[in-house]
Amino acid sequence: MATKSSMHLSMFPLRFLCFIIITLVSPSSSTLREIKTKENFRFPKDFLFGTASSSYQCEGAYLTDGKALSNWDVFTTIPGKIDDESNGKVAADHYHRYPEDLDLMKDLGVNSYRFSLSWARILPKGRFGNVNMKGIDHYNRMINAVLERGMEPFVTLTHYDVPHELELRYGSWLSPHIREDFVHYAEICFRYFGDRVKFWTTFNQPNVQLILGYRKGMHPPSHCANYFGNCTRGDSYKEPLVAAHNIIRSHLAAVYLYRMKYQEQQRGKIGIVMNSIWYEPVSDSLADRLAAERAQAFYLTWFLDPVVYGRYPKELHDIVGEDLPEFTTDDLKLSKNGLDFIGINQYTGEYAQDCLHSACEPGKGGSKGEGFVNTNALKDGLALGEPTGISWFHVYPQGMEKALMYVSERYKNIPLYITENGFSENGTGISLNDHRRVKFMSNYLDALKRAMRKGADVRGYFTWSLLDSFEWSFGYTLRFGLYHVDFDTLERTPRLSASWYKNFISKNNAQSKDADA
């Protein structure tokens, strides 16, 4: 007969085995926390939900109330530059109809409106002329109207458009003189609007602005080398480096001015908005994985590394270091974390293929100025995501999550805002039942939430856009609006996506209130 002690010992292996099985099949405490987090995810109650626009794309009011010509006013007069030969002289006439448009936003339930100011409307001749007080008065009225409807103004100083005067005088972003002009313009805006504007961004996606303006020649000033486009002048390799350097120095100087003179009293924050494309290696090879990192360096971190860390990314230095302009000692003093937040415009993803150690097919991709990386959305004839009818735009919501985590980790979780995200449809027809846009927004917002669950400090989401508007070189052939605009009558008509976004925001607000109860 076994004793109690021998029975206890004999049962030990069985008990241990049971413990192991229970441990393996039962969710760990960390897994339980993850499941609970997923079930109970709430956007913070101060999270900004909004819509986004830009002055040239929606305002219209060409030369109204003292506004001067901008670079885009002039560029759109050049035959062949705009797909439908249109321009922004009237656009959606937001300049005159903003009260109506703000009411539409209020009905959606958004708590913020991201818009840009027209530099040529405020300073028609830059620092070489007087402040246009009619332009100041217009934006004062508009900012007040935004606040009266319970929304936060989220203001961009320049969204591609600059006074044509500065292009004529010294070539705008190709000259270091532009920094003095930009700081003068920024100070005028801080002085007249900063008591009510708590969110400032200096530039909207300067990476796109420079690539299209100085490498490919598709935007003003239409500079490029012959192998990139049909331009009468330009250097597609060096000019983007020079213009980028002048934009970075202008940003740093404007941020320094704001912090030294205005921020403490006005209690606002200032950042920059960058376009983000998520680059997937076209293969698992080390060369293609390094190429994907170089693609980021020659697109996104090209601007963010100098602003945050005071230096260009290593990959940029390794390829074009001898041609990179140098920062001055004063620049480096200004560049100690030269922003309070980063705005991310996120739409799509692409494949990255190494052209440094591998032979690439001849074409416009893979040059030295692009880091010897060929980027496109096709792999073995298959697209990375669902096509949208625009060559650069494929639906890839995974890119939203990956881009946010990449920026969060690289820049030590600086606060982030999704300052643009939206879906385009062909401009023909009214297309009010925009199911594809609803699906796009739902999937990308899910990806945004996944990034936030992983720790990305995302504080706002702005859809592009409330209204159909002038879409740069595409003219009016593309439509991004939650509201359809009839450009003959300027009537606004809600699409299905407007109702969806309204319900999404309402549901989030209700959940936030329940969580506080």
Short mmCIF file of C-alpha atoms in Angstrom, two decimals:
data_model
loop_
_atom_site.label_atom_id
_atom_site.label_comp_id
_atom_site.label_asym_id
_atom_site.label_seq_id
_atom_site.Cartn_x
_atom_site.Cartn_y
_atom_site.Cartn_z
CA MET A 1 0.00 0.00 0.00
CA ALA A 2 1.48 3.33 -1.02
CA THR A 3 2.06 5.96 1.57
CA LYS A 4 0.66 9.52 1.23
CA SER A 5 4.12 10.85 0.49
CA SER A 6 4.77 8.30 -2.27
CA MET A 7 1.32 9.01 -3.79
CA HIS A 8 2.09 12.78 -3.79
CA LEU A 9 5.39 12.13 -5.53
CA SER A 10 3.81 9.81 -8.08
CA MET A 11 1.14 12.40 -8.91
CA PHE A 12 3.70 15.19 -9.49
CA PRO A 13 4.44 14.45 -13.16
CA LEU A 14 0.70 14.38 -13.96
CA ARG A 15 0.10 17.69 -12.17
CA PHE A 16 3.08 19.23 -13.95
CA LEU A 17 1.78 18.02 -17.31
CA CYS A 18 -1.65 19.51 -16.60
CA PHE A 19 -0.02 22.80 -15.67
CA ILE A 20 1.90 22.84 -18.97
CA ILE A 21 -1.26 22.10 -20.99
CA ILE A 22 -3.28 24.78 -19.20
CA THR A 23 -0.47 27.25 -19.74
CA LEU A 24 -0.28 26.48 -23.46
CA VAL A 25 -4.02 26.63 -24.20
CA SER A 26 -4.84 29.55 -21.90
CA PRO A 27 -4.18 33.09 -23.08
CA SER A 28 -1.32 34.76 -21.26
CA SER A 29 -1.89 37.88 -19.23
CA SER A 30 -0.31 39.96 -22.02
CA THR A 31 -2.60 38.28 -24.57
CA LEU A 32 -5.60 38.96 -22.36
CA ARG A 33 -4.56 42.59 -22.10
CA GLU A 34 -4.25 42.74 -25.90
CA ILE A 35 -7.70 41.18 -26.39
CA LYS A 36 -9.19 43.52 -23.83
CA THR A 37 -7.53 46.48 -25.50
CA LYS A 38 -8.97 45.45 -28.86
CA GLU A 39 -12.45 45.04 -27.44
CA ASN A 40 -12.38 48.30 -25.51
CA PHE A 41 -10.43 50.51 -27.90
CA ARG A 42 -11.55 54.13 -27.71
CA PHE A 43 -10.17 57.13 -29.50
CA PRO A 44 -9.14 59.68 -26.87
CA LYS A 45 -11.85 62.22 -26.17
CA ASP A 46 -9.59 65.03 -27.39
CA PHE A 47 -8.77 63.20 -30.64
CA LEU A 48 -9.23 65.47 -33.65
CA PHE A 49 -11.53 64.25 -36.41
CA GLY A 50 -11.60 66.63 -39.34
CA THR A 51 -11.52 67.34 -43.03
CA ALA A 52 -8.66 68.90 -44.97
CA SER A 53 -8.34 71.38 -47.84
CA SER A 54 -5.87 73.81 -49.38
CA SER A 55 -6.26 77.41 -50.49
CA TYR A 56 -5.54 77.11 -54.21
CA GLN A 57 -7.54 73.92 -54.60
CA CYS A 58 -10.82 75.16 -53.17
CA GLU A 59 -10.86 78.93 -52.54
CA GLY A 60 -11.18 80.37 -56.01
CA ALA A 61 -11.57 84.18 -55.74
CA TYR A 62 -8.81 84.73 -58.29
CA LEU A 63 -7.19 88.15 -57.65
CA THR A 64 -10.13 89.06 -55.35
CA ASP A 65 -9.63 91.57 -52.51
CA GLY A 66 -6.02 92.36 -53.32
CA LYS A 67 -4.71 88.84 -53.92
CA ALA A 68 -1.78 88.68 -56.34
CA LEU A 69 -0.74 85.95 -58.74
CA SER A 70 0.61 82.77 -57.22
CA ASN A 71 2.92 80.28 -58.92
CA TRP A 72 -0.11 78.06 -59.58
CA ASP A 73 -2.13 80.90 -61.10
CA VAL A 74 0.63 81.28 -63.68
CA PHE A 75 1.39 77.57 -64.14
CA THR A 76 -2.21 76.68 -65.05
CA THR A 77 -2.09 79.08 -68.01
CA ILE A 78 0.62 76.99 -69.71
CA PRO A 79 -0.98 74.67 -72.30
CA GLY A 80 -0.64 70.97 -71.56
CA LYS A 81 0.22 71.28 -67.86
CA ILE A 82 -3.28 70.44 -66.55
CA ASP A 83 -5.09 67.34 -67.79
CA ASP A 84 -8.37 69.11 -68.53
CA GLU A 85 -6.80 72.56 -69.14
CA SER A 86 -8.62 73.88 -66.07
CA ASN A 87 -7.48 76.14 -63.22
CA GLY A 88 -8.36 77.24 -59.69
CA LYS A 89 -9.79 80.66 -60.52
CA VAL A 90 -13.19 79.62 -59.15
CA ALA A 91 -12.66 76.05 -57.92
CA ALA A 92 -15.31 75.31 -55.25
CA ASP A 93 -15.54 79.05 -54.40
CA HIS A 94 -14.77 78.26 -50.78
CA TYR A 95 -13.59 81.87 -50.35
CA HIS A 96 -17.19 83.08 -50.56
CA ARG A 97 -19.01 79.92 -49.49
CA TYR A 98 -16.98 78.95 -46.42
CA PRO A 99 -19.90 79.59 -43.98
CA GLU A 100 -21.98 77.04 -45.88
CA ASP A 101 -19.07 74.60 -46.01
CA LEU A 102 -18.35 75.00 -42.30
CA ASP A 103 -21.99 74.18 -41.61
CA LEU A 104 -21.53 70.96 -43.58
CA MET A 105 -18.52 70.13 -41.40
CA LYS A 106 -20.47 70.87 -38.24
CA ASP A 107 -23.22 68.54 -39.41
CA LEU A 108 -20.61 65.81 -39.92
CA GLY A 109 -19.57 66.23 -36.30
CA VAL A 110 -15.89 67.00 -36.97
CA ASN A 111 -14.08 68.97 -34.28
CA SER A 112 -11.28 70.36 -36.46
CA TYR A 113 -10.73 71.82 -39.92
CA ARG A 114 -7.35 71.70 -41.60
CA PHE A 115 -6.87 74.40 -44.23
CA SER A 116 -4.05 76.44 -45.71
CA LEU A 117 -3.60 80.17 -46.12
CA SER A 118 -2.86 81.81 -49.45
CA TRP A 119 0.55 83.47 -49.15
CA ALA A 120 -0.21 85.63 -52.22
CA ARG A 121 -3.47 86.80 -50.60
CA ILE A 122 -1.72 87.95 -47.42
CA LEU A 123 1.56 89.25 -48.87
CA PRO A 124 0.99 89.81 -52.60
CA LYS A 125 4.63 90.83 -53.14
CA GLY A 126 6.19 88.92 -50.27
CA ARG A 127 8.39 91.08 -48.05
CA PHE A 128 8.77 93.50 -50.95
CA GLY A 129 5.28 94.91 -50.41
CA ASN A 130 2.67 95.65 -47.78
CA VAL A 131 0.39 93.30 -45.89
CA ASN A 132 -2.94 92.95 -47.67
CA MET A 133 -5.38 93.68 -44.86
CA LYS A 134 -8.35 92.45 -46.88
CA GLY A 135 -6.70 89.04 -46.93
CA ILE A 136 -6.05 89.24 -43.19
CA ASP A 137 -9.67 90.23 -42.57
CA HIS A 138 -10.93 87.30 -44.64
CA TYR A 139 -8.95 84.72 -42.70
CA ASN A 140 -9.84 86.34 -39.38
CA ARG A 141 -13.52 85.99 -40.24
CA MET A 142 -13.01 82.41 -41.36
CA ILE A 143 -11.02 81.39 -38.27
CA ASN A 144 -13.69 82.94 -36.04
CA ALA A 145 -16.38 81.07 -37.95
CA VAL A 146 -14.52 77.78 -37.47
CA LEU A 147 -14.29 78.38 -33.73
CA GLU A 148 -17.93 79.46 -33.47
CA ARG A 149 -18.93 76.05 -34.81
CA GLY A 150 -16.90 74.26 -32.15
CA MET A 151 -13.97 73.29 -34.38
CA GLU A 152 -10.22 73.79 -34.01
CA PRO A 153 -8.42 75.57 -36.87
CA PHE A 154 -5.47 73.44 -38.03
CA VAL A 155 -3.58 75.84 -40.27
CA THR A 156 -0.90 75.22 -42.91
CA LEU A 157 1.17 78.25 -43.93
CA THR A 158 1.84 77.09 -47.48
CA HIS A 159 0.36 74.20 -49.43
CA TYR A 160 2.41 74.37 -52.67
CA ASP A 161 1.40 77.94 -53.59
CA VAL A 162 3.80 80.90 -53.24
CA PRO A 163 3.57 84.48 -54.56
CA HIS A 164 4.67 84.56 -58.20
CA GLU A 165 6.65 87.68 -57.27
CA LEU A 166 9.17 85.52 -55.42
CA GLU A 167 9.66 83.23 -58.39
CA LEU A 168 10.35 86.24 -60.60
CA ARG A 169 12.74 87.94 -58.16
CA TYR A 170 15.03 85.09 -57.21
CA GLY A 171 13.63 81.68 -58.19
CA SER A 172 11.71 81.04 -54.95
CA TRP A 173 12.91 77.78 -53.33
CA LEU A 174 16.16 77.63 -55.29
CA SER A 175 17.41 80.73 -53.48
CA PRO A 176 18.41 81.08 -49.80
CA HIS A 177 16.57 84.43 -49.86
CA ILE A 178 13.29 82.52 -49.60
CA ARG A 179 13.98 81.83 -45.92
CA GLU A 180 13.75 85.52 -45.08
CA ASP A 181 10.50 85.79 -47.00
CA PHE A 182 8.98 82.71 -45.39
CA VAL A 183 9.85 83.84 -41.86
CA HIS A 184 8.37 87.28 -42.58
CA TYR A 185 5.18 85.61 -43.83
CA ALA A 186 5.04 83.25 -40.84
CA GLU A 187 5.39 86.13 -38.40
CA ILE A 188 2.50 88.01 -40.03
CA CYS A 189 0.32 84.90 -39.63
CA PHE A 190 1.39 84.26 -36.03
CA ARG A 191 0.75 87.90 -35.16
CA TYR A 192 -2.72 88.19 -36.68
CA PHE A 193 -4.10 84.67 -36.16
CA GLY A 194 -2.03 82.98 -33.46
CA ASP A 195 -4.24 84.00 -30.55
CA ARG A 196 -6.87 81.57 -31.91
CA VAL A 197 -4.87 79.04 -33.94
CA LYS A 198 -3.42 76.30 -31.72
CA PHE A 199 -2.13 74.04 -34.50
CA TRP A 200 0.31 75.32 -37.11
CA THR A 201 2.13 73.47 -39.86
CA THR A 202 4.76 75.20 -41.95
CA PHE A 203 4.69 73.16 -45.17
CA ASN A 204 2.45 70.59 -46.78
CA GLN A 205 4.38 67.58 -48.12
CA PRO A 206 7.42 69.42 -49.46
CA ASN A 207 8.81 66.07 -50.62
CA VAL A 208 6.05 65.84 -53.24
CA GLN A 209 6.34 69.54 -54.05
CA LEU A 210 10.05 69.23 -54.87
CA ILE A 211 9.92 65.93 -56.72
CA LEU A 212 7.11 67.14 -58.98
CA GLY A 213 8.38 70.70 -59.31
CA TYR A 214 12.14 70.24 -59.63
CA ARG A 215 12.71 66.62 -60.70
CA LYS A 216 9.79 65.66 -62.91
CA GLY A 217 8.60 69.12 -63.98
CA MET A 218 4.92 68.30 -63.46
CA HIS A 219 4.30 71.16 -60.99
CA PRO A 220 5.64 74.72 -60.94
CA PRO A 221 8.27 75.89 -61.61
CA SER A 222 8.37 72.95 -64.06
CA HIS A 223 12.09 72.27 -63.86
CA CYS A 224 13.56 68.94 -64.93
CA ALA A 225 16.24 67.29 -67.01
CA ASN A 226 15.24 65.93 -70.40
CA TYR A 227 15.31 62.31 -69.25
CA PHE A 228 12.65 63.09 -66.60
CA GLY A 229 10.21 65.24 -68.54
CA ASN A 230 9.52 67.90 -71.11
CA CYS A 231 11.08 70.97 -69.48
CA THR A 232 12.95 73.92 -70.93
CA ARG A 233 15.39 74.04 -68.02
CA GLY A 234 16.35 72.36 -64.79
CA ASP A 235 18.63 69.84 -63.12
CA SER A 236 16.63 66.87 -61.82
CA TYR A 237 19.51 65.78 -59.61
CA LYS A 238 20.82 68.91 -57.88
CA GLU A 239 17.86 71.29 -57.83
CA PRO A 240 15.69 69.09 -55.55
CA LEU A 241 18.57 68.94 -53.05
CA VAL A 242 18.96 72.73 -53.07
CA ALA A 243 15.23 73.47 -52.82
CA ALA A 244 14.78 70.91 -50.02
CA HIS A 245 17.62 72.49 -48.06
CA ASN A 246 16.03 75.93 -48.34
CA ILE A 247 12.64 74.58 -47.25
CA ILE A 248 14.18 72.83 -44.22
CA ARG A 249 16.06 75.99 -43.21
CA SER A 250 12.87 78.03 -43.66
CA HIS A 251 10.91 75.62 -41.49
CA LEU A 252 13.52 75.68 -38.73
CA ALA A 253 13.67 79.47 -38.72
CA ALA A 254 9.87 79.81 -38.57
CA VAL A 255 9.63 77.29 -35.70
CA TYR A 256 12.38 79.10 -33.81
CA LEU A 257 10.57 82.42 -34.26
CA TYR A 258 7.30 80.91 -33.03
CA ARG A 259 8.90 79.36 -29.97
CA MET A 260 10.92 82.41 -29.00
CA LYS A 261 8.26 85.06 -29.58
CA TYR A 262 4.74 83.59 -29.69
CA GLN A 263 4.36 80.05 -28.35
CA GLU A 264 4.41 80.73 -24.63
CA GLN A 265 1.68 83.36 -24.84
CA GLN A 266 -0.39 81.80 -27.61
CA ARG A 267 -0.03 78.23 -26.30
CA GLY A 268 -0.05 76.61 -29.72
CA LYS A 269 1.99 73.86 -31.36
CA ILE A 270 3.85 73.80 -34.65
CA GLY A 271 4.91 71.01 -36.99
CA ILE A 272 5.31 70.01 -40.62
CA VAL A 273 3.24 67.80 -42.93
CA MET A 274 4.97 65.08 -44.95
CA ASN A 275 3.63 62.70 -47.55
CA SER A 276 4.30 59.08 -46.65
CA ILE A 277 4.45 56.15 -49.06
CA TRP A 278 5.06 52.80 -47.43
CA TYR A 279 7.77 50.95 -49.36
CA GLU A 280 7.70 47.16 -49.37
CA PRO A 281 10.84 45.35 -50.62
CA VAL A 282 10.02 43.72 -53.95
CA SER A 283 11.81 40.58 -52.66
CA ASP A 284 13.24 39.25 -49.40
CA SER A 285 16.79 39.85 -50.55
CA LEU A 286 19.03 42.03 -48.42
CA ALA A 287 19.57 44.35 -51.38
CA ASP A 288 15.85 45.03 -51.80
CA ARG A 289 15.30 45.42 -48.06
CA LEU A 290 18.06 48.03 -47.96
CA ALA A 291 16.53 49.63 -51.04
CA ALA A 292 13.22 50.05 -49.19
CA GLU A 293 15.08 51.88 -46.41
CA ARG A 294 16.85 54.06 -48.98
CA ALA A 295 13.50 54.86 -50.54
CA GLN A 296 12.35 56.29 -47.20
CA ALA A 297 15.58 58.28 -46.89
CA PHE A 298 15.13 59.84 -50.32
CA TYR A 299 11.45 60.62 -49.67
CA LEU A 300 10.40 60.98 -46.04
CA THR A 301 13.38 61.11 -43.70
CA TRP A 302 15.12 63.45 -46.18
CA PHE A 303 13.17 66.22 -44.40
CA LEU A 304 12.36 64.77 -41.00
CA ASP A 305 15.86 63.73 -39.94
CA PRO A 306 17.27 67.28 -40.32
CA VAL A 307 14.28 68.78 -38.54
CA VAL A 308 14.40 66.36 -35.60
CA TYR A 309 18.08 65.41 -35.40
CA GLY A 310 19.88 68.18 -37.28
CA ARG A 311 21.35 65.95 -39.97
CA TYR A 312 20.42 64.28 -43.23
CA PRO A 313 19.83 60.51 -43.12
CA LYS A 314 22.89 58.31 -43.55
CA GLU A 315 21.53 56.70 -46.72
CA LEU A 316 21.24 60.13 -48.34
CA HIS A 317 24.78 61.02 -47.30
CA ASP A 318 26.14 57.74 -48.63
CA ILE A 319 24.73 58.31 -52.12
CA VAL A 320 24.73 62.10 -52.67
CA GLY A 321 26.77 63.38 -49.72
CA GLU A 322 29.19 65.42 -51.81
CA ASP A 323 26.29 67.36 -53.32
CA LEU A 324 24.22 67.93 -50.17
CA PRO A 325 24.18 71.59 -49.06
CA GLU A 326 25.59 72.03 -45.57
CA PHE A 327 23.73 73.35 -42.56
CA THR A 328 25.24 76.35 -40.79
CA THR A 329 26.04 76.44 -37.08
CA ASP A 330 22.92 78.57 -36.56
CA ASP A 331 20.82 76.02 -38.44
CA LEU A 332 21.99 73.27 -36.12
CA LYS A 333 21.13 75.34 -33.07
CA LEU A 334 17.60 75.77 -34.41
CA SER A 335 17.20 72.11 -35.31
CA LYS A 336 17.03 70.63 -31.82
CA ASN A 337 13.70 68.85 -32.18
CA GLY A 338 12.43 71.51 -34.58
CA LEU A 339 8.76 70.58 -34.33
CA ASP A 340 6.06 69.71 -31.80
CA PHE A 341 4.29 67.13 -33.97
CA ILE A 342 4.48 65.49 -37.39
CA GLY A 343 1.63 65.54 -39.88
CA ILE A 344 1.45 62.46 -42.12
CA ASN A 345 -0.44 62.34 -45.43
CA GLN A 346 -0.90 58.63 -46.04
CA TYR A 347 -2.63 57.15 -49.07
CA THR A 348 -0.69 54.29 -50.58
CA GLY A 349 2.28 51.93 -50.78
CA GLU A 350 4.80 50.83 -53.40
CA TYR A 351 7.42 48.17 -53.99
CA ALA A 352 11.10 49.11 -53.75
CA GLN A 353 13.68 47.41 -55.98
CA ASP A 354 17.42 47.78 -55.60
CA CYS A 355 19.23 49.46 -58.50
CA LEU A 356 22.53 50.01 -56.69
CA HIS A 357 23.75 46.43 -56.75
CA SER A 358 21.27 45.10 -59.31
CA ALA A 359 20.48 45.91 -62.91
CA CYS A 360 17.16 47.71 -63.33
CA GLU A 361 15.24 48.27 -66.51
CA PRO A 362 15.87 51.68 -68.10
CA GLY A 363 13.34 54.30 -67.02
CA LYS A 364 12.73 57.29 -64.81
CA GLY A 365 13.21 55.36 -61.56
CA GLY A 366 16.44 54.29 -59.94
CA SER A 367 18.60 57.34 -60.57
CA LYS A 368 21.25 58.65 -58.19
CA GLY A 369 18.88 61.38 -56.99
CA GLU A 370 16.36 58.68 -56.09
CA GLY A 371 18.88 56.61 -54.16
CA PHE A 372 19.25 54.02 -56.92
CA VAL A 373 15.83 52.61 -56.02
CA ASN A 374 13.11 51.79 -58.51
CA THR A 375 9.66 52.19 -56.97
CA ASN A 376 6.33 51.13 -58.41
CA ALA A 377 3.18 49.31 -57.38
CA LEU A 378 3.65 46.22 -59.57
CA LYS A 379 5.35 42.90 -58.83
CA ASP A 380 5.27 40.21 -61.49
CA GLY A 381 2.48 42.14 -63.17
CA LEU A 382 0.33 42.22 -60.03
CA ALA A 383 -0.46 45.41 -58.13
CA LEU A 384 0.45 45.87 -54.46
CA GLY A 385 -3.15 46.86 -53.76
CA GLU A 386 -6.42 47.64 -55.49
CA PRO A 387 -5.90 50.16 -58.31
CA THR A 388 -7.77 53.47 -58.14
CA GLY A 389 -7.31 54.78 -61.66
CA ILE A 390 -4.31 56.90 -60.66
CA SER A 391 -0.90 55.45 -61.42
CA TRP A 392 0.59 56.40 -58.04
CA PHE A 393 -2.41 55.39 -55.94
CA HIS A 394 -3.16 51.80 -54.93
CA VAL A 395 -5.24 50.88 -51.89
CA TYR A 396 -2.88 49.49 -49.26
CA PRO A 397 -4.21 50.04 -45.72
CA GLN A 398 -1.36 48.00 -44.24
CA GLY A 399 0.86 50.90 -45.26
CA MET A 400 -0.97 53.20 -42.85
CA GLU A 401 -0.12 51.04 -39.85
CA LYS A 402 3.45 50.37 -40.97
CA ALA A 403 4.19 54.00 -41.79
CA LEU A 404 2.91 55.20 -38.42
CA MET A 405 4.98 52.64 -36.56
CA TYR A 406 8.07 53.48 -38.62
CA VAL A 407 7.78 57.21 -37.91
CA SER A 408 6.94 56.60 -34.24
CA GLU A 409 9.98 54.42 -33.70
CA ARG A 410 12.40 56.54 -35.69
CA TYR A 411 11.38 59.80 -34.01
CA LYS A 412 10.82 58.52 -30.47
CA ASN A 413 7.04 58.74 -30.49
CA ILE A 414 6.66 62.40 -31.37
CA PRO A 415 2.91 63.11 -31.58
CA LEU A 416 1.43 62.35 -35.00
CA TYR A 417 -1.59 63.53 -36.95
CA ILE A 418 -2.95 61.92 -40.09
CA THR A 419 -3.35 65.21 -41.94
CA GLU A 420 -4.62 63.66 -45.18
CA ASN A 421 -6.16 60.34 -46.15
CA GLY A 422 -8.77 59.89 -48.81
CA PHE A 423 -9.96 58.08 -51.91
CA SER A 424 -10.28 59.39 -55.46
CA GLU A 425 -12.79 58.52 -58.13
CA ASN A 426 -12.93 59.48 -61.79
CA GLY A 427 -14.48 62.90 -62.33
CA THR A 428 -17.21 61.79 -64.72
CA GLY A 429 -20.71 61.51 -63.28
CA ILE A 430 -22.07 62.38 -59.87
CA SER A 431 -21.26 59.02 -58.19
CA LEU A 432 -23.01 59.64 -54.85
CA ASN A 433 -22.97 55.98 -53.79
CA ASP A 434 -19.22 55.90 -53.22
CA HIS A 435 -18.98 52.46 -51.62
CA ARG A 436 -15.30 52.12 -52.51
CA ARG A 437 -14.48 55.32 -50.60
CA VAL A 438 -16.42 54.07 -47.56
CA LYS A 439 -14.53 50.77 -47.66
CA PHE A 440 -11.23 52.66 -48.05
CA MET A 441 -11.90 54.91 -45.04
CA SER A 442 -13.04 52.01 -42.89
CA ASN A 443 -9.98 49.90 -43.67
CA TYR A 444 -7.50 52.74 -43.23
CA LEU A 445 -9.06 53.83 -39.93
CA ASP A 446 -8.82 50.21 -38.75
CA ALA A 447 -5.12 50.29 -39.64
CA LEU A 448 -4.79 53.58 -37.76
CA LYS A 449 -6.32 51.98 -34.68
CA ARG A 450 -3.92 49.04 -34.90
CA ALA A 451 -0.99 51.44 -34.85
CA MET A 452 -2.45 53.26 -31.85
CA ARG A 453 -2.89 49.96 -30.01
CA LYS A 454 0.79 49.29 -30.60
CA GLY A 455 1.69 52.62 -29.02
CA ALA A 456 1.78 55.17 -31.86
CA ASP A 457 0.83 58.55 -30.40
CA VAL A 458 -1.69 59.53 -33.08
CA ARG A 459 -3.85 62.49 -32.09
CA GLY A 460 -5.96 63.26 -35.12
CA TYR A 461 -7.31 62.12 -38.49
CA PHE A 462 -8.27 64.44 -41.36
CA THR A 463 -9.94 63.05 -44.44
CA TRP A 464 -9.16 64.53 -47.83
CA SER A 465 -11.53 66.12 -48.47
CA LEU A 466 -14.87 67.66 -47.62
CA LEU A 467 -15.44 68.83 -51.19
CA ASP A 468 -14.37 67.90 -54.68
CA SER A 469 -11.72 70.42 -55.66
CA PHE A 470 -8.97 71.27 -58.14
CA GLU A 471 -6.55 68.35 -57.98
CA TRP A 472 -3.38 70.00 -59.25
CA SER A 473 -2.16 68.63 -62.60
CA PHE A 474 -5.23 66.35 -62.74
CA GLY A 475 -7.53 69.38 -62.73
CA TYR A 476 -11.13 68.35 -62.05
CA THR A 477 -10.76 64.85 -63.49
CA LEU A 478 -10.43 63.39 -59.98
CA ARG A 479 -12.88 63.70 -57.11
CA PHE A 480 -11.93 63.14 -53.48
CA GLY A 481 -14.91 64.84 -51.80
CA LEU A 482 -17.34 63.53 -49.24
CA TYR A 483 -19.56 66.06 -51.01
CA HIS A 484 -19.95 66.15 -54.76
CA VAL A 485 -19.49 69.61 -56.25
CA ASP A 486 -21.20 70.61 -59.49
CA PHE A 487 -18.59 72.99 -60.86
CA ASP A 488 -21.18 74.70 -63.06
CA THR A 489 -23.62 75.55 -60.27
CA LEU A 490 -21.26 74.99 -57.28
CA GLU A 491 -24.02 72.98 -55.59
CA ARG A 492 -22.78 70.60 -52.87
CA THR A 493 -24.42 67.16 -52.64
CA PRO A 494 -23.51 64.62 -49.93
CA ARG A 495 -22.15 61.25 -50.91
CA LEU A 496 -22.64 58.04 -48.97
CA SER A 497 -19.17 58.55 -47.45
CA ALA A 498 -20.37 61.75 -45.74
CA SER A 499 -23.04 59.78 -43.88
CA TRP A 500 -20.56 57.04 -43.06
CA TYR A 501 -17.98 59.47 -41.64
CA LYS A 502 -20.69 61.24 -39.63
CA ASN A 503 -21.83 57.93 -38.11
CA PHE A 504 -18.24 56.88 -37.41
CA ILE A 505 -17.52 60.10 -35.51
CA SER A 506 -20.83 59.95 -33.65
CA LYS A 507 -20.16 56.38 -32.56
CA ASN A 508 -16.69 57.31 -31.34
CA ASN A 509 -18.03 60.30 -29.41
CA ALA A 510 -20.68 58.12 -27.79
CA GLN A 511 -18.08 55.54 -26.79
CA SER A 512 -15.85 58.25 -25.30
CA LYS A 513 -18.76 59.57 -23.22
CA ASP A 514 -19.60 56.05 -22.04
CA ALA A 515 -15.98 55.49 -21.07
CA ASP A 516 -15.99 58.71 -18.98
CA ALA A 517 -19.27 57.85 -17.27
#
